[in-house]
XYZ file of C-alpha atoms in Angstrom:
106
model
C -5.520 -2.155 -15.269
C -6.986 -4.515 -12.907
C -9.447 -3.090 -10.336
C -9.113 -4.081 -6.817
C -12.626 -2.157 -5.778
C -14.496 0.973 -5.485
C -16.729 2.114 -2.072
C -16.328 4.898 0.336
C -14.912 6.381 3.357
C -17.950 5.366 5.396
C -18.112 1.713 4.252
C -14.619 0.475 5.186
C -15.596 -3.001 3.740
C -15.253 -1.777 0.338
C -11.789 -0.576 -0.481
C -11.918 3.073 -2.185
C -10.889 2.648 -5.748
C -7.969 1.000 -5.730
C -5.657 -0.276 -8.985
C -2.713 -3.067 -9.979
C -1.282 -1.368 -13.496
C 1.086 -3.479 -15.361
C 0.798 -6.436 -14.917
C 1.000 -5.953 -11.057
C 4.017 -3.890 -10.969
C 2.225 -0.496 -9.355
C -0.546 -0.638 -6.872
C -2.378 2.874 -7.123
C -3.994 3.069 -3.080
C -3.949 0.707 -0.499
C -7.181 1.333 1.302
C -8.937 -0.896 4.448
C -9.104 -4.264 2.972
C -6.837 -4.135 -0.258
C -3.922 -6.237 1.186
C -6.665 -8.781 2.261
C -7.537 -8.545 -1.692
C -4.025 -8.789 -2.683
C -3.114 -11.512 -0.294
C -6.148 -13.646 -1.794
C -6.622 -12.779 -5.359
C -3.451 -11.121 -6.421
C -0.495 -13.273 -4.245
C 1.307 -13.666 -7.787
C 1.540 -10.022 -8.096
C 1.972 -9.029 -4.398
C 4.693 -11.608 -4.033
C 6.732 -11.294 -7.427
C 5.989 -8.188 -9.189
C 4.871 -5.479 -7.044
C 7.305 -2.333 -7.010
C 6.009 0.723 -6.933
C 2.529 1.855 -4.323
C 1.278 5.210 -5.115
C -0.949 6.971 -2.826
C -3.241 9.585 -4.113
C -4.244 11.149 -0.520
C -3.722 10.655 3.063
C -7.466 9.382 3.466
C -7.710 6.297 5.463
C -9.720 4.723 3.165
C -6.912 5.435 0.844
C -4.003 3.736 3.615
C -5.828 1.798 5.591
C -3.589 -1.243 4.498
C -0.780 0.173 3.837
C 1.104 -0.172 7.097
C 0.326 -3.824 6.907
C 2.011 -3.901 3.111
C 4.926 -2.167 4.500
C 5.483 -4.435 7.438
C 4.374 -7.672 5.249
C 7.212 -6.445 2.725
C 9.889 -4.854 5.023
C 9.784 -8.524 7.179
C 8.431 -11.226 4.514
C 8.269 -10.421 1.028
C 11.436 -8.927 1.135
C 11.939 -7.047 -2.389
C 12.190 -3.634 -3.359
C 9.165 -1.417 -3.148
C 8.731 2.504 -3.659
C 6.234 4.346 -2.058
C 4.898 7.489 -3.352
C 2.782 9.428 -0.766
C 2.618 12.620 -0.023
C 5.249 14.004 2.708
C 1.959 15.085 4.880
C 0.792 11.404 5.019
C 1.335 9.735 8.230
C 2.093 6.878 6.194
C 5.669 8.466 5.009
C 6.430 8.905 8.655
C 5.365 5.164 9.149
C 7.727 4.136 6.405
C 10.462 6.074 8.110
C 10.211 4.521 11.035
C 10.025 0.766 9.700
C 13.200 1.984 7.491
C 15.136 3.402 10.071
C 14.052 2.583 13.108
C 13.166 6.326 13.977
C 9.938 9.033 12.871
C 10.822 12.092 10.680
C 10.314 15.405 11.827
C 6.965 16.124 11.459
């Protein structure tokens, strides 16, 4: 387990508690600044080995980078990635859209 950060909703320059298991293969959040941390610290991982993103809650300080993951790996990184969010996060809808070029019913 390798710790990306822990802070708060009010704080957005700490990232809420945020996780790379196995070796770098699932990222567990992606809140305000944790694809700044990723593209800095962890470019091995974020480049090579990420696959699966799991997102606890719809909190922003839970997907505050998470559109910008999706985007960097939709257009750059190009490699398979899973999301897990809940359906209610606007992130899902996000995803959609990047996917297909259209928003799910809400």
């Amino acid at each position: 387990v390798e710790v990306l950060g822990t802070g708060s909703a009010f704080r957005p320059e700490l990232t809420n508690t945020s996780f790379l298991l196995l070796n770098g293969k699932i990222l567990v959040d992606c809140g305000y600044n944790v694809f700044q941390k990723l593209t800095r610290d962890y470019k091995k991982q974020l480049d090579e080995e990420l696959r699966y993103v799991f997102v606890t809650h719809g909190h922003d300080d839970h997907i505050g980078s998470l559109q910008t993951l999706i985007y960097y790996n939709e257009f750059i990184r190009k490699s398979p990635l899973t999301i897990y969010l809940p359906y209610s996060v606007f992130a899902y809808h996000l995803y959609n859209f990047i996917k297909n070029g259209k928003i799910s019913k809400f």
